[in-house]
Amino acid sequence: MQIRWYSYRLARCESDTSSERVTSMKRLKNLSFAWLITLASLVLANTPADGSELSVADRAVVAKYRAARIDRDMYIARSTIKNSDRQIKGAPARLKREQPAVDKAKAAFQAAEKVLAQRENELEAATAKANDSDEATTKAAVAEATKKRDQAKQELNRKSYALKRAEARLENVQKSIDKAKSDKAKAEESIPKLEVALKEATAVYEGLRKQSVAAELKHAGTQKPQTVSDAVDRLIDERLKKENVPASALVEDGKFLRRATLDIAGRIPTYQEVVEFLKSDAEDKRAKAVDRLLTTADYGRTFGTIFADLTTHRPTTTATRTRDHFRGWLIECLNLNRTWDDIVSDMIAGEGDTGSNPGTIFLVAYRLNNQPNPPDILAASGEMFMGLQIKCAQCHDHPFVDDWSQDDFWGMAAMFSRVRLKGSSVYRALEYELTDNDVEEKELFRVGGGVKYPAPLPNGQIAIPDPTDETKTIKTVSAQYLDGFKPELQEKGFYRRDFANWLTSPENPYFARAMVNRLWGHFFARGLVQPVASMNPENDGTHPEVLSLLEKEFRESGFDLKHLIRCIVRSRTYQRSSRPTDENIEDKTLYSHMAVKTLEADALLDSLTIAIGRPLMSDNRRQSYKDLFDTRLPDVDPGKFTHNIPQVLRMMNAREYNDASTVIAAATNDKPTEAAIENLYLAALARKPTGEETKTMKSFVDESTNTREAYSDVYWVLINSAEFLVNH
Amino acid sequence: MFNRRDMLRLAAAGAFASSVSWLDIVARRGLVQAAESGRKHKSCIVLFMSGGPSQAHTFDLKPGGHYKPIKTSAEGIEISEYLSEVAKQMHLMSLVRSMKTGDANHQTAHYLMRTGFRQGSGGLDYPHFGAQASYQLVKNENRMPNFIVLKPGSGSKNGFTNGYLSSAFSPMVMTDVSKGIADLQPAREMKTFDRRAELLAKQDESFFEQYRISAAKEKMDAYRKAIDLVHYDKATEAFQLDKEPANIRKMYGEGKFADQCLGARRLVEAGVPFVEVMHPGYWDTHGGAEAGQRRYSEELDRPMAALLQDLNDRGMLDDTLVVWMGEFGRSFNGGNHHAKAWTTGFAGAGVRGGQVIGKTDSKAMTVEDRPVSVADFVATIYHALGIDHKQEVQVGDRPIGLVDGEANPVLELFS
């Protein structure tokens, strides 16, 4: 923490591309349809007009959400037509209801007019009579007539008012019908234009996506992951030798494919994939398989889901649709291999609405009283992007790390103190609009959950609430970074961008290693530093040299996630068998043998689906299954068996998991028993059965009266086996 | 004793079993005996009012409030006019009017009130106290599910977790008790199912021998329990509400909540140690407390009263604890969340009914006597169930208390 990398970063900021990108994101909002059409067709096809150096992948993502925006406008236009139609259709009935009311009010008004005229006449008569006579009775009659006349006047006023109201109601109905008609016409008119725009925007996106994939392949060709993997292996092996722990053998081909497919694509390989892989005798077939997996959409889906779950913690107050929107964006970014610094910058410093820039849902996910809550956002950023548990310092100086005080925590939280949500509109995804400009300075406390947080003060200052008394604050501190450096902030400003620049700078000592440790933990079931998000200064972990090596590589590659994955997965360390020997069974930290991980909800669901030969479930269908299967809590030991009784019952007894007839038929039709059994093992477990297993299964099949049913019994056993339920 | 089918299955398992077979005969005998000898452990039913029931509209009425207080079967206790049936059973139940918990955010408060711990504290996930209690009470040597949640309507699921405990104690969440346990029927006939199970045992055994993984025992436990459930007649019968005589069904009344309350009694009777029944409504009555709290109270009234009476009539109230709770209370007019003073109810398992513990001010918004913290509240439940709340469980290499810090259980309830 001695290096003051921020000065470098601040200097770079002047012409920083990432902040320009953010600016270009900002420009996306408030665009009219016409604008979009022009923009989609002209600007995106070429270099952006502002000349910023967006990568092709960046531009592809922007293009995708631009298209999504047009799609949304189309949805709104269609809904408008539908709603207008409903109004127009209901118009005669509404008019029929309102017209008689007007008629009735008019009749009442006219009747009241008549009454008034009559009362005037009576008064006139009474007055005439009184003028002719001095009798007291005539005076009283005048008074009485006056009173009655006044009453009639009042009544007329009332009726007049009622008539006006009825007429206004009728007029409103008429107006709303006219408005519905004109809305409908406008919407109808806009749809063909939108269709064209969408088509063009989609084409632009597709073009950019293809360009991006090609660029990525070309770039990957220049990288040398194997040299890094070999260096990792040397370090790991040296340590094993030093500790006198023998390593297990390398894992067999089929099991390797199953492991890598589960880790990268979040599912087991299909029978076809297994057979083809086993058939190949290419020397680099494992590396090739990994490259292939990294180009499948399953790669983005797997890691997008993991990162989305980590960054918008479960359970959360954020609606499922909103989280899905965020997840979809992450998936897209990962599949296009946008660099990690760019992805994170968009999450932290993105502007505008979450529809066009879904990365900012990261900020929306941590709300208090429906506003982004700085301490929570900071704590989440610490965990996910820096691998640090800084949360403890929210209420008191950090108990384990002397350097981190409460002031440091709140000083960093101040960087998020100005972000606000400007209302939300319900669409297919709940959308929020973010702003850092019109923040209420006077608002001293936001109340929610019995805890109060202070509103932002000018110049990036923040007041620290008293954890023991919610109505008080302890003191006011200035914005600062983790090493105590206080940036110069404007009175009112877009502080998040400064934070994003600091965070994703190559000089930031936490950013790269946090991701290296996170990914290493994903593949090996434990981080090089454990727990993965507790890389606090005192916690060196088991293999600091491996961590620095990969950290350097990740930084120098420009935070290239797929490259980092290749470096890890190509190592012999990753390719070791999970079968322990008597000499290394006690080892849990030196990587003498591979850890065994229980499949979490998504991987288990998708693997079962592959096993029964069905297409993977869409997001809509998925939710109810995921609700049942998702019993793994964050930060639980990945080796722990977390499936409960309802899940086990589902796997054993549900009709669909008992109907793998197409897979079974393909594997067993016209095959001798032993070959059939072998194929069933390949389909479910990506390996051939052992001699013992073949013997057991064969005698089971032989003892059965119906061979076809016996095969489905065997397959049932395999997909309910412990081996199926783990990645080993 | 064993029934014939159990004997056959045990024999079959034994024939294949090696020393580490997961259809281990001893374990099976343990299960069977525990089940056949009847319900030996204490049990608990939690009636959970998600969204925050208003204390001033239910059990802690104050002058100037929306509703009229009425007298109850317990001398000196008055409750809401819309809980007139519960009022008749008040001698069985006691009120804690001095809950002081501090978290008035739905999501985190559900977690807090169901586990006794703040979400995320200590970097651990904590079990629902129902999971912990059933673990302490039956240690998985129980043929029925260990912990069932009946959730017929809205409300938060936050806190439905086995936390650091085995997934055998993860709550089985059901929307309607009368539908029974999902996927309990094998896809093929029972004989085939048994043959498959035996073959599965062999397949797993060789995998475990080679890989010696830590998850082996829990995998075996989960499958063994699920396979046993498939065979266990009571696991079907307990859910069949239509087996209840007409007079009992009438006593509980009609509606989703009535069915779940009756179901909860049947489940406890069949050996489920812990059942949480969620009220189908969401008591979060911002703006419209007067109408909303009344509607939900009326839905609550008869089934809750019937449950207390029914348990009492059967002598089950002696060892069954019934808890009435939400995640927090509400401000006096019922408009806002309020966690600094609210009410819970306790009956059975040694609780002397007809008492009021604690006291609040004239608006039921500030505790004036005997504040009861989250830890106190959870410790009270453990105490009633005969579980030592001071004990620690080993989680990895950390000893973790059953409650968060020092607790002062409400022992006055039991005097």
Coordinates of C-alpha atoms in Angstrom, one line a residue, chain A residues 69-375:
Chain A
R69 CA -34.3 -0.2 -26.1
I70 CA -36.0 -0.2 -29.5
D71 CA -37.6 -3.5 -28.7
R72 CA -38.9 -1.9 -25.5
D73 CA -40.3 1.1 -27.3
M74 CA -42.0 -1.4 -29.7
Y75 CA -43.5 -3.2 -26.8
I76 CA -44.7 0.1 -25.4
A77 CA -46.2 1.0 -28.8
R78 CA -48.0 -2.3 -29.0
S79 CA -49.3 -2.0 -25.5
T80 CA -50.5 1.5 -26.4
I81 CA -52.4 0.2 -29.3
K82 CA -53.9 -2.6 -27.2
N83 CA -55.0 -0.2 -24.5
S84 CA -56.3 2.4 -26.9
D85 CA -58.3 -0.2 -28.7
R86 CA -59.8 -1.2 -25.4
Q87 CA -60.7 2.4 -24.7
I88 CA -62.1 3.0 -28.2
K89 CA -64.1 -0.2 -28.0
G90 CA -65.6 0.9 -24.6
A91 CA -66.4 4.4 -25.9
P92 CA -70.0 3.9 -27.0
A93 CA -70.8 2.3 -23.6
R94 CA -69.1 5.2 -21.8
L95 CA -70.8 7.8 -23.9
K96 CA -74.1 6.0 -23.4
R97 CA -73.5 6.2 -19.6
E98 CA -72.5 9.9 -19.6
Q99 CA -75.0 11.3 -22.1
P100 CA -78.2 10.5 -20.1
A101 CA -76.5 12.0 -17.1
V102 CA -76.0 15.3 -19.0
D103 CA -79.5 15.2 -20.3
K104 CA -80.8 14.6 -16.8
A105 CA -78.7 17.4 -15.4
K106 CA -79.9 19.7 -18.2
A107 CA -83.5 18.8 -17.5
A108 CA -83.0 19.5 -13.8
F109 CA -81.3 22.8 -14.6
Q110 CA -84.2 23.8 -16.9
A111 CA -86.7 22.8 -14.2
A112 CA -84.8 24.9 -11.7
E113 CA -84.8 27.8 -14.1
K114 CA -88.6 27.5 -14.4
V115 CA -89.0 27.4 -10.6
L116 CA -86.8 30.5 -10.3
A117 CA -88.9 32.3 -12.9
Q118 CA -92.0 31.4 -11.0
R119 CA -90.5 32.5 -7.7
E120 CA -89.4 35.8 -9.3
N121 CA -93.0 36.3 -10.5
E122 CA -94.3 35.5 -7.1
L123 CA -91.9 38.0 -5.6
E124 CA -92.9 40.6 -8.1
A125 CA -96.6 40.0 -7.3
A126 CA -95.9 40.1 -3.6
T127 CA -93.9 43.3 -3.9
A128 CA -96.7 44.9 -6.0
K129 CA -99.2 43.9 -3.4
A130 CA -97.0 45.4 -0.6
N131 CA -96.6 48.6 -2.5
D132 CA -100.4 48.9 -2.6
S133 CA -100.9 48.2 1.0
D134 CA -99.3 49.0 4.4
E135 CA -100.4 45.8 6.1
A136 CA -97.8 44.0 7.9
T137 CA -98.8 40.7 6.4
T138 CA -97.9 41.9 2.9
K139 CA -94.4 42.7 4.1
A140 CA -94.1 39.3 5.6
A141 CA -95.2 37.8 2.3
V142 CA -92.5 39.8 0.5
A143 CA -89.9 38.5 2.9
E144 CA -91.2 35.0 2.5
A145 CA -91.2 35.3 -1.4
T146 CA -87.7 36.8 -1.3
K147 CA -86.5 33.8 0.8
K148 CA -88.1 31.4 -1.6
R149 CA -86.6 33.2 -4.6
D150 CA -83.2 33.1 -3.1
Q151 CA -83.6 29.4 -2.4
A152 CA -84.5 28.9 -6.0
K153 CA -81.5 30.8 -7.1
Q154 CA -79.3 28.7 -5.0
E155 CA -80.9 25.6 -6.3
L156 CA -80.3 26.8 -9.9
N157 CA -76.7 27.4 -9.1
R158 CA -76.4 23.9 -7.8
K159 CA -78.0 22.5 -10.9
S160 CA -75.9 24.6 -13.1
Y161 CA -72.8 23.3 -11.4
A162 CA -74.0 19.7 -11.7
L163 CA -74.7 20.3 -15.3
K164 CA -71.3 21.7 -15.9
R165 CA -69.8 18.7 -14.1
A166 CA -71.8 16.2 -16.2
E167 CA -70.8 18.0 -19.4
A168 CA -67.2 18.1 -18.3
R169 CA -67.4 14.3 -17.7
L170 CA -68.8 13.8 -21.1
E171 CA -66.2 16.0 -22.6
N172 CA -63.5 14.1 -20.8
V173 CA -64.8 10.8 -22.2
Q174 CA -64.8 12.3 -25.6
K175 CA -61.3 13.7 -25.1
S176 CA -59.9 10.5 -23.8
I177 CA -61.4 8.7 -26.8
D178 CA -59.8 11.2 -29.1
K179 CA -56.5 10.8 -27.3
A180 CA -56.7 7.1 -27.5
K181 CA -57.3 7.4 -31.2
S182 CA -54.4 9.8 -31.7
D183 CA -52.1 7.7 -29.5
K184 CA -53.1 4.6 -31.4
A185 CA -52.4 6.4 -34.7
K186 CA -49.0 7.6 -33.5
A187 CA -48.1 4.2 -32.2
E188 CA -49.2 2.5 -35.4
E189 CA -47.2 4.9 -37.3
S190 CA -44.1 4.4 -35.2
I191 CA -44.2 0.6 -35.4
P192 CA -43.0 0.1 -39.0
K193 CA -40.2 2.6 -38.3
L194 CA -39.3 0.8 -35.1
E195 CA -39.3 -2.5 -36.9
V196 CA -36.8 -1.2 -39.4
A197 CA -34.8 0.4 -36.6
L198 CA -34.8 -2.8 -34.6
K199 CA -33.8 -4.8 -37.6
E200 CA -31.0 -2.5 -38.4
A201 CA -29.8 -2.2 -34.8
T202 CA -29.9 -6.0 -34.5
A203 CA -27.9 -6.3 -37.7
V204 CA -25.4 -3.8 -36.3
Y205 CA -25.1 -5.8 -33.1
E206 CA -24.8 -9.0 -35.0
G207 CA -22.1 -7.5 -37.2
L208 CA -20.2 -6.2 -34.2
R209 CA -20.6 -9.5 -32.3
K210 CA -19.0 -11.4 -35.2
Q211 CA -16.2 -8.9 -35.5
S212 CA -15.6 -9.1 -31.8
V213 CA -15.5 -12.9 -31.9
A214 CA -13.0 -12.8 -34.8
A215 CA -10.9 -10.2 -33.0
E216 CA -10.9 -12.3 -29.9
L217 CA -9.8 -15.4 -31.7
K218 CA -7.0 -13.5 -33.4
H219 CA -6.0 -12.0 -30.1
A220 CA -6.1 -15.4 -28.3
G221 CA -3.7 -16.7 -30.9
T222 CA -1.0 -14.3 -29.7
Q223 CA -1.4 -15.3 -26.1
K224 CA 0.7 -18.0 -24.4
P225 CA -1.4 -19.5 -21.6
Q226 CA 0.6 -22.7 -21.6
T227 CA 3.8 -21.0 -20.4
V228 CA 1.8 -19.5 -17.5
S229 CA 0.2 -22.8 -16.7
D230 CA 3.6 -24.5 -16.6
A231 CA 5.0 -21.8 -14.3
V232 CA 2.0 -22.4 -12.0
D233 CA 2.7 -26.1 -12.0
R234 CA 6.3 -25.6 -11.1
L235 CA 5.4 -23.5 -8.1
I236 CA 2.7 -26.0 -7.0
D237 CA 5.0 -29.0 -7.5
E238 CA 7.9 -27.4 -5.6
R239 CA 5.7 -26.9 -2.6
L240 CA 4.4 -30.4 -2.7
K241 CA 7.9 -31.7 -2.9
K242 CA 9.0 -29.5 0.0
E243 CA 6.1 -30.8 2.1
N244 CA 6.7 -34.3 1.0
V245 CA 3.2 -34.9 -0.3
P246 CA 2.9 -37.0 -3.5
A247 CA 0.5 -35.8 -6.2
S248 CA -2.3 -38.0 -7.6
A249 CA -2.1 -39.0 -11.2
L250 CA -3.6 -36.9 -14.0
V251 CA -7.3 -37.5 -14.5
E252 CA -8.5 -39.7 -17.3
D253 CA -9.8 -38.1 -20.6
G254 CA -13.5 -38.5 -20.1
K255 CA -13.4 -37.3 -16.5
F256 CA -11.4 -34.3 -17.6
L257 CA -14.0 -33.4 -20.2
R258 CA -16.7 -33.7 -17.6
R259 CA -14.8 -31.6 -15.1
A260 CA -13.9 -28.8 -17.6
T261 CA -17.4 -28.8 -19.1
L262 CA -19.0 -28.5 -15.7
D263 CA -16.6 -25.8 -14.6
I264 CA -16.8 -23.7 -17.8
A265 CA -20.1 -24.5 -19.3
G266 CA -22.1 -25.4 -16.2
R267 CA -23.3 -28.7 -17.4
I268 CA -22.1 -32.2 -18.1
P269 CA -21.0 -33.0 -21.7
T270 CA -23.4 -34.6 -24.0
Y271 CA -22.9 -38.3 -25.0
Q272 CA -21.8 -37.1 -28.4
E273 CA -19.3 -34.7 -26.9
V274 CA -17.8 -37.5 -24.8
V275 CA -17.6 -40.0 -27.6
E276 CA -15.9 -37.5 -30.0
F277 CA -13.5 -36.4 -27.3
L278 CA -12.5 -40.0 -26.4
K279 CA -12.1 -40.8 -30.1
S280 CA -9.7 -38.0 -30.8
D281 CA -6.0 -38.7 -30.4
A282 CA -4.8 -35.2 -30.9
E283 CA -2.1 -34.3 -28.4
D284 CA -3.7 -30.9 -27.5
K285 CA -7.2 -32.2 -27.4
R286 CA -7.7 -31.0 -23.8
A287 CA -6.6 -27.4 -24.7
K288 CA -8.8 -27.6 -27.8
A289 CA -11.8 -28.7 -25.7
V290 CA -11.3 -25.8 -23.3
D291 CA -11.1 -23.4 -26.2
R292 CA -14.3 -24.8 -27.7
L293 CA -16.1 -24.5 -24.3
L294 CA -15.0 -20.9 -24.0
T295 CA -16.7 -20.1 -27.3
T296 CA -20.0 -21.6 -26.3
A297 CA -22.8 -19.4 -25.0
D298 CA -22.8 -21.7 -21.9
Y299 CA -19.6 -20.1 -20.8
G300 CA -21.2 -16.7 -20.4
R301 CA -24.3 -18.2 -18.9
T302 CA -22.3 -20.0 -16.3
F303 CA -20.1 -17.2 -15.1
G304 CA -22.7 -14.6 -15.7
T305 CA -25.0 -16.4 -13.3
I306 CA -22.2 -16.9 -10.7
F307 CA -21.1 -13.2 -10.8
A308 CA -24.7 -12.0 -10.8
D309 CA -25.5 -14.1 -7.8
L310 CA -22.4 -12.8 -6.1
T311 CA -22.9 -9.1 -6.9
T312 CA -26.6 -8.8 -6.4
H313 CA -26.6 -11.1 -3.3
R314 CA -29.3 -13.6 -2.8
P315 CA -31.7 -13.1 -1.1
T316 CA -32.1 -9.5 -2.2
T317 CA -34.9 -7.0 -2.4
T318 CA -34.3 -6.7 -6.1
A319 CA -37.0 -8.1 -8.3
T320 CA -36.2 -11.3 -10.1
R321 CA -36.8 -9.6 -13.5
T322 CA -34.3 -6.9 -12.6
R323 CA -31.7 -9.4 -11.6
D324 CA -32.3 -11.4 -14.8
H325 CA -31.7 -8.2 -16.8
F326 CA -28.4 -7.7 -15.0
R327 CA -27.5 -11.4 -15.4
G328 CA -28.3 -11.2 -19.1
W329 CA -26.0 -8.2 -19.5
L330 CA -23.2 -9.9 -17.7
I331 CA -23.6 -13.0 -19.9
E332 CA -23.4 -10.9 -23.0
C333 CA -20.3 -9.1 -21.7
L334 CA -18.6 -12.4 -20.8
N335 CA -19.4 -14.1 -24.0
L336 CA -18.0 -11.2 -25.9
N337 CA -15.0 -11.3 -23.6
R338 CA -15.2 -7.7 -22.6
T339 CA -12.3 -7.1 -20.2
W340 CA -13.1 -7.2 -16.5
D341 CA -12.1 -3.6 -15.8
D342 CA -14.6 -2.4 -18.5
I343 CA -17.3 -4.6 -17.1
V344 CA -16.8 -3.3 -13.5
S345 CA -16.5 0.3 -14.7
D346 CA -19.9 0.0 -16.2
M347 CA -21.4 -1.4 -13.0
I348 CA -20.0 1.3 -10.8
A349 CA -19.9 4.4 -13.0
G350 CA -22.6 3.7 -15.6
E351 CA -25.3 6.4 -16.0
G352 CA -28.7 6.8 -17.3
D353 CA -31.3 4.1 -17.0
T354 CA -30.8 0.4 -16.1
G355 CA -32.6 -0.6 -19.3
S356 CA -29.8 0.7 -21.5
N357 CA -27.0 0.2 -19.1
P358 CA -28.0 -2.8 -17.0
G359 CA -24.6 -2.9 -15.3
T360 CA -25.8 -0.2 -12.9
I361 CA -28.3 -2.7 -11.4
F362 CA -25.3 -3.4 -9.2
L363 CA -26.0 -0.1 -7.5
V364 CA -29.7 -0.5 -7.5
A365 CA -29.4 -3.9 -5.8
Y366 CA -28.2 -2.3 -2.6
R367 CA -31.0 0.0 -1.5
L368 CA -32.3 1.5 1.7
N369 CA -35.7 3.2 1.4
N370 CA -35.5 2.6 -2.3
Q371 CA -32.3 4.6 -2.7
P372 CA -28.8 3.3 -3.2
N373 CA -27.1 2.8 0.1
P374 CA -23.4 3.8 0.1
P375 CA -22.1 1.5 2.9

